[in-house]
Short mmCIF file of C-alpha atoms in Angstrom, two decimals:
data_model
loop_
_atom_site.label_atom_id
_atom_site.label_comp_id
_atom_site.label_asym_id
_atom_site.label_seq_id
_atom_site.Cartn_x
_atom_site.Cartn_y
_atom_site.Cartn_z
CA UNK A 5 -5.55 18.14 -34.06
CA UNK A 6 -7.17 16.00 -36.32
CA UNK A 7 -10.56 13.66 -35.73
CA UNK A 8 -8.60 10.16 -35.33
CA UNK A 9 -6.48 12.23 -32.63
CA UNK A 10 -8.62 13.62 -30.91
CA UNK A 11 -10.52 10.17 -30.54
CA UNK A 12 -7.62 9.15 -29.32
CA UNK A 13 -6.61 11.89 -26.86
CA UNK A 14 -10.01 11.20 -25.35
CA UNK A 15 -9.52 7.61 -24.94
CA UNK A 16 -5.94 7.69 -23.05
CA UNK A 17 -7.49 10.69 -20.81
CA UNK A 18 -10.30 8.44 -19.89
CA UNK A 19 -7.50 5.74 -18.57
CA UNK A 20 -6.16 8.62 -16.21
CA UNK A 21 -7.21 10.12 -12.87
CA UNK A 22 -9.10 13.64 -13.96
CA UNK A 23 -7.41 16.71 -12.64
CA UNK A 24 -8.11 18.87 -9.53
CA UNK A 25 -11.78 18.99 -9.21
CA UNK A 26 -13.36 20.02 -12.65
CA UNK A 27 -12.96 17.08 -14.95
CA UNK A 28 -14.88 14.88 -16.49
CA UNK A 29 -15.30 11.45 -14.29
CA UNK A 30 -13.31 8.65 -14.56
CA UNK A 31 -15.24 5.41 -14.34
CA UNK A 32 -18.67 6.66 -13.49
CA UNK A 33 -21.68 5.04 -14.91
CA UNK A 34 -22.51 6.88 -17.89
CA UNK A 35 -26.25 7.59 -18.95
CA UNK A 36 -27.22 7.94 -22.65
CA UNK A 37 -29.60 10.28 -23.69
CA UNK A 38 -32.46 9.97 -26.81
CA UNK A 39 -29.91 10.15 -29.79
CA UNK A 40 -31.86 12.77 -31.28
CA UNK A 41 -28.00 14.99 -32.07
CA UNK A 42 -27.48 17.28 -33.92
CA UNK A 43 -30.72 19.73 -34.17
CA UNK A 44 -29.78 22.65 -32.34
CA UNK A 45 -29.70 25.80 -33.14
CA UNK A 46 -25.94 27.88 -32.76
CA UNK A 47 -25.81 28.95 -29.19
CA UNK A 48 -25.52 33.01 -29.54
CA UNK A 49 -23.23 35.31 -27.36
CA UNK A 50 -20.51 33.50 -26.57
CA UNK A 51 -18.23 36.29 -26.10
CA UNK A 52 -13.89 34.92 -25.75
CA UNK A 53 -12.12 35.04 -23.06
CA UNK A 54 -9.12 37.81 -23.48
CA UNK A 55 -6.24 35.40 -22.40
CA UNK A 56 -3.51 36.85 -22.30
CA UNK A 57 -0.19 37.35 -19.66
CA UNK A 58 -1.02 41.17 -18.41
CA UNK A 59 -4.25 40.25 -17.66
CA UNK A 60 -2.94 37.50 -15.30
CA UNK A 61 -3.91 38.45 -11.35
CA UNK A 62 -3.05 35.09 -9.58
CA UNK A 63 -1.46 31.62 -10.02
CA UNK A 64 -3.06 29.08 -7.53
CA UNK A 65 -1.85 26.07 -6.57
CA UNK A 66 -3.78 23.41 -4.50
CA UNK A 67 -3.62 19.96 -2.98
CA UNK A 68 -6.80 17.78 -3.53
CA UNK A 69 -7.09 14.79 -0.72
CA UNK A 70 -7.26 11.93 -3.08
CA UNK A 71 -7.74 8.08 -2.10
CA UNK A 72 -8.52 5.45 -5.16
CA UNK A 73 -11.13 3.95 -3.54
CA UNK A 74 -12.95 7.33 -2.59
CA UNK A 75 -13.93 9.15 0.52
CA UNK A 76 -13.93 7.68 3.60
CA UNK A 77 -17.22 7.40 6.12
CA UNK A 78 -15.94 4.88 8.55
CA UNK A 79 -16.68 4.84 12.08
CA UNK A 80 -13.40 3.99 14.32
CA UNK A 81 -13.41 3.51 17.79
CA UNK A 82 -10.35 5.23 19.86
CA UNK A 83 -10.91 4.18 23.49
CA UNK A 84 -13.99 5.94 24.76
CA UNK A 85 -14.38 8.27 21.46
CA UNK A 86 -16.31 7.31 18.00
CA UNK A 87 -14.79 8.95 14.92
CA UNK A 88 -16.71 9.02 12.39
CA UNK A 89 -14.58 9.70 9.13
CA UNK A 90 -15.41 12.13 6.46
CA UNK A 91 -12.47 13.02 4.15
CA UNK A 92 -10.69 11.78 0.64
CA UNK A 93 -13.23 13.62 -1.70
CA UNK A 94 -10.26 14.46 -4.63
CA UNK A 95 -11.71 16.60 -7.04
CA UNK A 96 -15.32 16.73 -5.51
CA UNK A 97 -14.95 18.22 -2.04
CA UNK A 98 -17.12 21.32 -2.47
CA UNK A 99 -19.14 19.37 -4.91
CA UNK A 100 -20.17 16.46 -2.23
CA UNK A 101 -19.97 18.42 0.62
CA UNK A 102 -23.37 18.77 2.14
CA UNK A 103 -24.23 14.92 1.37
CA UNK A 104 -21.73 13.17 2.59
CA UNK A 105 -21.46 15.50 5.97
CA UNK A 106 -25.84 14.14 5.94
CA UNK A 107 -24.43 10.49 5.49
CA UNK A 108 -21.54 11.01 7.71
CA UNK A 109 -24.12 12.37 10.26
CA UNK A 110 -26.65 9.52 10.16
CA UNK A 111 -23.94 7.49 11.67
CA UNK A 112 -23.66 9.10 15.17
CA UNK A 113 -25.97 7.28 17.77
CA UNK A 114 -25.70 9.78 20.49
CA UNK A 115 -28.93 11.93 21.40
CA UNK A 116 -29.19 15.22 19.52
CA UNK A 117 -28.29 16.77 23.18
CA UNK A 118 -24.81 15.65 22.86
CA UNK A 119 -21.68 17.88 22.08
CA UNK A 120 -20.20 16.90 18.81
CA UNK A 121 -16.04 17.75 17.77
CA UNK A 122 -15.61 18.20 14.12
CA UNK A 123 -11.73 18.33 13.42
CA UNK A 124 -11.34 20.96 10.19
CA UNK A 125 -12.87 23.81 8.91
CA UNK A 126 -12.64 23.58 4.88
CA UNK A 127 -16.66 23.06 3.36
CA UNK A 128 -16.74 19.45 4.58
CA UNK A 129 -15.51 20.33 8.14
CA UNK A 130 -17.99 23.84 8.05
CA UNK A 131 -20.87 21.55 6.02
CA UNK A 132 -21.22 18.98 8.80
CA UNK A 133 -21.00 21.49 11.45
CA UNK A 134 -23.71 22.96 10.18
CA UNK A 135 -26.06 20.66 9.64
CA UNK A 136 -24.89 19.17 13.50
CA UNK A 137 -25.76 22.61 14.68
CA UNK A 138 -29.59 22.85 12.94
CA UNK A 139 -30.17 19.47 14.55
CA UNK A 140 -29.75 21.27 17.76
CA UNK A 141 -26.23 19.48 18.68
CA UNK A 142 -23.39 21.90 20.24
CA UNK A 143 -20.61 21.86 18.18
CA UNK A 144 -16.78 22.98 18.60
CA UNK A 145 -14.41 23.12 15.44
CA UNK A 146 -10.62 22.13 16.12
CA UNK A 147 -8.43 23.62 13.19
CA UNK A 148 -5.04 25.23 12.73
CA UNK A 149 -6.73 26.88 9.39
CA UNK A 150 -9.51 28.71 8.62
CA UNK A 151 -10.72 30.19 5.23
CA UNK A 152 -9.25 31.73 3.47
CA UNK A 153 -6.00 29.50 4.22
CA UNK A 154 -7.78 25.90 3.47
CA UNK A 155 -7.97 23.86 0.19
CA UNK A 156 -11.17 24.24 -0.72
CA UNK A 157 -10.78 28.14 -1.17
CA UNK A 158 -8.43 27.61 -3.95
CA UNK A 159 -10.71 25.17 -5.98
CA UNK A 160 -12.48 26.06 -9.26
CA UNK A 161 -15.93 24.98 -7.89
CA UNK A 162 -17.74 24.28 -10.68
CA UNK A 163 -20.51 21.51 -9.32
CA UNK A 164 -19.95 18.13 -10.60
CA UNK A 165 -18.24 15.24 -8.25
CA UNK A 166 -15.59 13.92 -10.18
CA UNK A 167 -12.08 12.70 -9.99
CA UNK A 168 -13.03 11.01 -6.61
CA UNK A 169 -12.34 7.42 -6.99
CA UNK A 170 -10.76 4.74 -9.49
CA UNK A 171 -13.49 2.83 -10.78
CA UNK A 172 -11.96 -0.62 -10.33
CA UNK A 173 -11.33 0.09 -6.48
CA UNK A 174 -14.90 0.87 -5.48
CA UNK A 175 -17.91 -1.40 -5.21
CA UNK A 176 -21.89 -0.85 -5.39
CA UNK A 177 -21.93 -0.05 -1.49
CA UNK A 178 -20.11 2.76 -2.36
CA UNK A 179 -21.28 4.09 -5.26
CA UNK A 180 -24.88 4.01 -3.78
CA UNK A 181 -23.04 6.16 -1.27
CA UNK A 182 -21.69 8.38 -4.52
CA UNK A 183 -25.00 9.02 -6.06
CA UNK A 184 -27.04 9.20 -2.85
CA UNK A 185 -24.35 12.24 -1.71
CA UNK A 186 -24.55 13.49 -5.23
CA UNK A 187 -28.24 14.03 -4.91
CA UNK A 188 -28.30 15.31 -1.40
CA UNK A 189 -25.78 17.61 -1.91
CA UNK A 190 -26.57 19.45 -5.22
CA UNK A 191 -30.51 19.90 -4.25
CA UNK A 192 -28.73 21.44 -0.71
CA UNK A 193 -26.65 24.03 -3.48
CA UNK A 194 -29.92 25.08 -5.36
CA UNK A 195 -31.40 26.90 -2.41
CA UNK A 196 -28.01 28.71 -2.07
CA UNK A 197 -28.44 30.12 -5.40
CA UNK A 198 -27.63 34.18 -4.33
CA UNK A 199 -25.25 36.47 -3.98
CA UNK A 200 -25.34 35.79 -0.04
CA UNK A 201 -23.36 32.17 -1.19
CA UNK A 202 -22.00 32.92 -4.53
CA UNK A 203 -23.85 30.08 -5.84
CA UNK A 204 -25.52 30.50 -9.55
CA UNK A 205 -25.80 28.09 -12.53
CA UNK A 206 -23.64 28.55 -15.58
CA UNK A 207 -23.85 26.88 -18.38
CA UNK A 208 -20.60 24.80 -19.35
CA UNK A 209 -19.36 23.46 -22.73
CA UNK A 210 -17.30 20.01 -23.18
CA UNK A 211 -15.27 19.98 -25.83
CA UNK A 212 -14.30 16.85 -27.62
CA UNK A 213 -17.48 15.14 -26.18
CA UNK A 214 -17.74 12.46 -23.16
CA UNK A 215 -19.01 13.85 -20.11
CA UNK A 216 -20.37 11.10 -17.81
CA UNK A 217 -23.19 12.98 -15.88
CA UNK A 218 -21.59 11.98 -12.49
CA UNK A 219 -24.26 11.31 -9.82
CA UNK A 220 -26.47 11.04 -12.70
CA UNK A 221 -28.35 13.09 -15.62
CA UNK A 222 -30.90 14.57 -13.46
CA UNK A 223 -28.11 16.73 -12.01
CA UNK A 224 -27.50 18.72 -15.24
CA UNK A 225 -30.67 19.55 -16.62
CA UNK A 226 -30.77 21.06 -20.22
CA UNK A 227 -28.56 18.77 -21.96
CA UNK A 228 -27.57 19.71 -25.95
CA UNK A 229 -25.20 18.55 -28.10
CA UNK A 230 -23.34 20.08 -31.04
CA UNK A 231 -21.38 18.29 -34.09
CA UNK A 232 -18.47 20.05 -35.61
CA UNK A 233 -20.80 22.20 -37.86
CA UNK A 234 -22.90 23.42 -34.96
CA UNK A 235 -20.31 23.64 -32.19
CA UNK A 236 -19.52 27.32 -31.28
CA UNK A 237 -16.11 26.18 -30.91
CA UNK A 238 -13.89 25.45 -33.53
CA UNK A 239 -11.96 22.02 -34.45
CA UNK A 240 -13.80 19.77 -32.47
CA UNK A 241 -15.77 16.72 -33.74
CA UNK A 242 -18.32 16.54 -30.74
CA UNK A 243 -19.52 19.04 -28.08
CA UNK A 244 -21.71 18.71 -25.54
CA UNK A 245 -23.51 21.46 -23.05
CA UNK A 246 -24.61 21.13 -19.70
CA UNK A 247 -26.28 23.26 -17.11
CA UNK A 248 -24.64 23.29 -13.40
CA UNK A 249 -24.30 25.02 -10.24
CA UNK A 250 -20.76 27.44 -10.00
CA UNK A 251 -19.75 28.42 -6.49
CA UNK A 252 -17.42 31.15 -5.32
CA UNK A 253 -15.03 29.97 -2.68
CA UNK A 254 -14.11 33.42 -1.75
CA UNK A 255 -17.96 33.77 -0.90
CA UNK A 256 -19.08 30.89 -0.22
CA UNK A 257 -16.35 29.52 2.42
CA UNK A 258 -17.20 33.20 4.30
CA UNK A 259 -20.79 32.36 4.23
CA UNK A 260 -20.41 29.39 5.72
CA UNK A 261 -18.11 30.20 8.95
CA UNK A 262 -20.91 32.99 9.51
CA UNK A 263 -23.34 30.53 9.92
CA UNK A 264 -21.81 28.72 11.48
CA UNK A 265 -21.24 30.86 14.03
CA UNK A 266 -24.44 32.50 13.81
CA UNK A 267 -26.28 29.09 14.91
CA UNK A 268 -23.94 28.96 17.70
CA UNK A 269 -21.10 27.00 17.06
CA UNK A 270 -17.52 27.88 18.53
CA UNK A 271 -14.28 27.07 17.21
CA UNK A 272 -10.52 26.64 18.72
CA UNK A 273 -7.29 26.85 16.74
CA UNK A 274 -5.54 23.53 17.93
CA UNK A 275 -3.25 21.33 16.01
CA UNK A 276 -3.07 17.71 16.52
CA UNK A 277 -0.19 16.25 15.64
CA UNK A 278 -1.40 12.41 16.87
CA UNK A 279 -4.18 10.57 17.11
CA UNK A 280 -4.16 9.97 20.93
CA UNK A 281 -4.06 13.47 21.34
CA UNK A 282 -7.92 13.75 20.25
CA UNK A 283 -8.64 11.40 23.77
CA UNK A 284 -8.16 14.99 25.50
CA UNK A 285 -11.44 16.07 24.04
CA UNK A 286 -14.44 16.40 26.23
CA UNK A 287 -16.73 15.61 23.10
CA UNK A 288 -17.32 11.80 22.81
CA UNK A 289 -18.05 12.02 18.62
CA UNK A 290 -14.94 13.63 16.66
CA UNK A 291 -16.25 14.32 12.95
CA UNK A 292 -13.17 13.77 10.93
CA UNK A 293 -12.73 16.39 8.44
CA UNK A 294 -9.21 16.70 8.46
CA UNK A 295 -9.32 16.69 4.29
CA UNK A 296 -4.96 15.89 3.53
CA UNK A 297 -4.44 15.81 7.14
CA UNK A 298 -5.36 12.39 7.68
CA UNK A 299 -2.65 10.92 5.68
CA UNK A 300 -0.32 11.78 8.70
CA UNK A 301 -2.97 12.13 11.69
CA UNK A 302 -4.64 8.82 10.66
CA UNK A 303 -2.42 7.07 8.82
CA UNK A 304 -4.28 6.73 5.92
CA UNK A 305 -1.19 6.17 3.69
CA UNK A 306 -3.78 5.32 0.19
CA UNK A 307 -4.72 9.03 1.34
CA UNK A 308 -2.31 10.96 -1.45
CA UNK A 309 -2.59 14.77 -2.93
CA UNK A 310 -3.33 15.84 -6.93
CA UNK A 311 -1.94 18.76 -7.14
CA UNK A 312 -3.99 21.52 -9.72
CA UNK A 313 -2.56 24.37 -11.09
CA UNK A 314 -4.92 27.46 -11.84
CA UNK A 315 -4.09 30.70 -13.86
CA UNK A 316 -6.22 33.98 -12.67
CA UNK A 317 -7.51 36.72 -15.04
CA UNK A 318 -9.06 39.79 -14.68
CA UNK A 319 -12.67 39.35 -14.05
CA UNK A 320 -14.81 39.88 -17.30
CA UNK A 321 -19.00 40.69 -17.05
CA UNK A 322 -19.34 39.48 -20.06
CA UNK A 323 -18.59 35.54 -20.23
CA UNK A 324 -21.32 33.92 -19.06
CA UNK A 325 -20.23 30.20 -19.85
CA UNK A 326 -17.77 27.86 -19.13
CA UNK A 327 -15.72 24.94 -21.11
CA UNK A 328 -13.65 21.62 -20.54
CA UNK A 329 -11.39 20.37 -22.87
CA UNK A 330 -10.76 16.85 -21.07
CA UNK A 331 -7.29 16.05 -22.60
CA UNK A 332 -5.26 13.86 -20.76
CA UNK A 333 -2.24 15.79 -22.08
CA UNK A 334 -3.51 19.08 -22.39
CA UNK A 335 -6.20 19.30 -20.14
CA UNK A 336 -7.74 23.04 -20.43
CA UNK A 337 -10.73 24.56 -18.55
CA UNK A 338 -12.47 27.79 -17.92
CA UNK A 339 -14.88 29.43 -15.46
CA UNK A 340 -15.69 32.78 -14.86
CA UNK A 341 -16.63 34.55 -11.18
CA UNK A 342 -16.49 37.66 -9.74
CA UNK A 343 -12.51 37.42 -8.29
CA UNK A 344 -11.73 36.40 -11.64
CA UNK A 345 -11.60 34.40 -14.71
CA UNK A 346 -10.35 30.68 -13.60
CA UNK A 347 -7.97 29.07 -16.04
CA UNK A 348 -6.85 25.39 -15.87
CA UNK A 349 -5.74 22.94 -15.52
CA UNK A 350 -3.45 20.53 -14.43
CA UNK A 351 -3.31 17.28 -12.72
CA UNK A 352 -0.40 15.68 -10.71
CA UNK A 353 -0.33 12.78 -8.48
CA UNK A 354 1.30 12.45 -5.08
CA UNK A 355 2.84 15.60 -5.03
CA UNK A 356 3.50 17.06 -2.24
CA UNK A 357 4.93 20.50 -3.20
CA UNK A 358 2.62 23.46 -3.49
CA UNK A 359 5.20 25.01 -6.01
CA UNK A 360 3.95 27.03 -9.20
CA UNK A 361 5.09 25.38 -12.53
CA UNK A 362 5.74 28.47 -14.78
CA UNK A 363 5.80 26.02 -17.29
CA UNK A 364 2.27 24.50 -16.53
CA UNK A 365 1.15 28.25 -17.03
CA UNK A 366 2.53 28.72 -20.23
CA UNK A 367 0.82 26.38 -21.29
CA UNK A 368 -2.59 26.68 -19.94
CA UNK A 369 -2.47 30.19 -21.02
CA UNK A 370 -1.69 29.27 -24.67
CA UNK A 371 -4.10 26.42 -24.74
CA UNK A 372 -6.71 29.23 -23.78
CA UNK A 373 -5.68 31.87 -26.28
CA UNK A 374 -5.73 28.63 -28.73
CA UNK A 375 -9.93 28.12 -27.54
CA UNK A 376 -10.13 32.00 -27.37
CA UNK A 377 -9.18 32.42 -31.41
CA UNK A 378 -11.24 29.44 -32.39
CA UNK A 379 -14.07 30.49 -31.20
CA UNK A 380 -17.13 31.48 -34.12
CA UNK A 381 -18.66 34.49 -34.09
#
């Protein structure tokens, strides 16, 4: 690809929603650095990633719960109950989880005494019935999934909240709410850092240029950036490198229902299939963190999926960094953990289907081996 096209590639990418929770974001207010470019050193050790078709373990697909004009914190009333609303996070579920369950949670005006419902048990459900429990609250989860059946255990969960709102449907109330969750949340994932939580920081390339630092630059310390000369990676103009937290789902999700349960929470499998249904509960505060499910359960109709594809390798102890290559036609990324080496991406709206597009694979796999080869030594 030459210079003028990938220029260009960048610019109609930045137009489009970002993918299925790793992107760059769309719309956020970006924060220039010191334009001292250009002086460092080439980054040593960057082994590649052996991409190839027998090394393939897994092909994930997952639905992200995606509304324009980003999550939802609401209260509603529904005769004598208060829901309070905590779902629509698109691609930055895991990402924003522990700050907007604290936001979400500032909102209830009962005494700490009082039981609490939280409908789901993905990391925003299991977040915010954590942090009820510590408070001292009793707490009962209602779901009809537990990991390692929800959404967020097939997520690449690499920490940065992005692809969770359009930028012309959101105003300053809520991106205070953005950055203040941003904050909350990735300070929370630092003293998770551990094997216990799968939580570690990586360090993560962009290729092409034009990451936006979403919830702002203090988030991803140890900023660099790279011109074609310098770039480890071959053919592109600009390249930037960031530092940021990587969680394991497989882990992490585990360590979380543990707690939970160690702290005393309990949980039911129950399915609600309409909202008057919840006026059975004994609990007079219902946490919603029903994720997709509120689409149907609370008619949130601007409530739609993305749907991300992800290609599995074998795991490999040797690649130590990540990469995004944020094109809107050809959108590629890569992070390694311990289940495996995560391949992406794609990014589809409103489907529903959780079918695996074999030729969506083909062609993250080749756009990999592509990175792979051009890679200097």
């Amino acid at each position: 690809m030459t210079p003028s096209q990938q220029q260009e590639s960048r610019r109609n990418f930045m137009k489009k929603l970002g993918a299925a929770g790793i992107m760059m974001s769309v719309g956020l207010p970006s924060f220039a650095y010191d334009p001292v470019l250009d002086t460092h050193s080439l980054p040593t050790g960057l082994n590649p990633v052996k991409v190839s078709a027998n090394r393939l373990i897994r092909k994930v697909v997952g639905l992200r719960p995606y509304r324009p004009s980003g999550f939802n914190l609401d209260v509603q009333k529904l005769d004598e109950k208060t829901i309070i609303h905590n779902y629509g996070h698109g691609g930055g579920g895991i990402s924003l989880s522990w700050g907007t369950a604290s936001l979400a949670i500032d909102k209830i005006e009962l005494s700490s005494k009082d039981p609490v419902a939280v409908l789901g048990a993905g990391v925003i459900g299991l977040s915010t019935a954590i942090l009820l429990l510590k408070q001292g609250r009793p707490v009962t989860i209602y779901t009809n999934k537990l990991p390692p059946s929800t959404t967020s255990n097939v997520a690449a969960a690499f920490w940065a909240p992005v692809s969770v709102y359009e930028a012309d449907k959101v105003d300053t109330g809520f991106m205070n709410d953005f950055n203040q969750a941003s904050k909350i949340s990735q300070r929370m994932f630092q003293d998770l850092v551990g094997s216990r939580y799968g939580v570690w920081w990586i360090k993560t390339y962009f290729l092409g240029g034009n990451f936006d630092f979403p919830g702002g630059k203090s988030l991803y310390p140890d900023y660099k950036h790279y011109n074609e000369e310098s770039s480890p990676f071959s053919g592109y103009m600009e390249t930037e490198e960031v530092h940021s937290l990587m969680i394991e789902p497989p882990i992490y999700l585990k360590a979380l229902l543990d707690d939970f349960y160690q702290l005393g929470g309990k949980l039911i499998i129950r399915r609600f299939n309409r909202k008057s249904e919840l006026t059975q509960l004994k609990e007079s505060v219902i946490m919603n963190c029903t994720g997709l499910g509120a689409n149907e359960l609370f008619e949130d109709k601007t409530l739609i999926p993305v749907k991300g594809q992800l290609a599995v390798l074998l795991p490999q102890e040797e690649i130590q960094y990540g990469y995004v290559y944020p094109s809107y036609n050809d959108l590629l990324y890569m992070f390694p953990r311990k289940d495996g080496i995560i391949l992406g991406g794609t990014s589809e709206k409103n489907i529903w289907t959780s079918n695996t597009d074999e030729t969506e694979i083909n062609r993250i796999l080749k756009g990999h081996q592509r990175i792979a080869a051009g890679l200097k030594p």
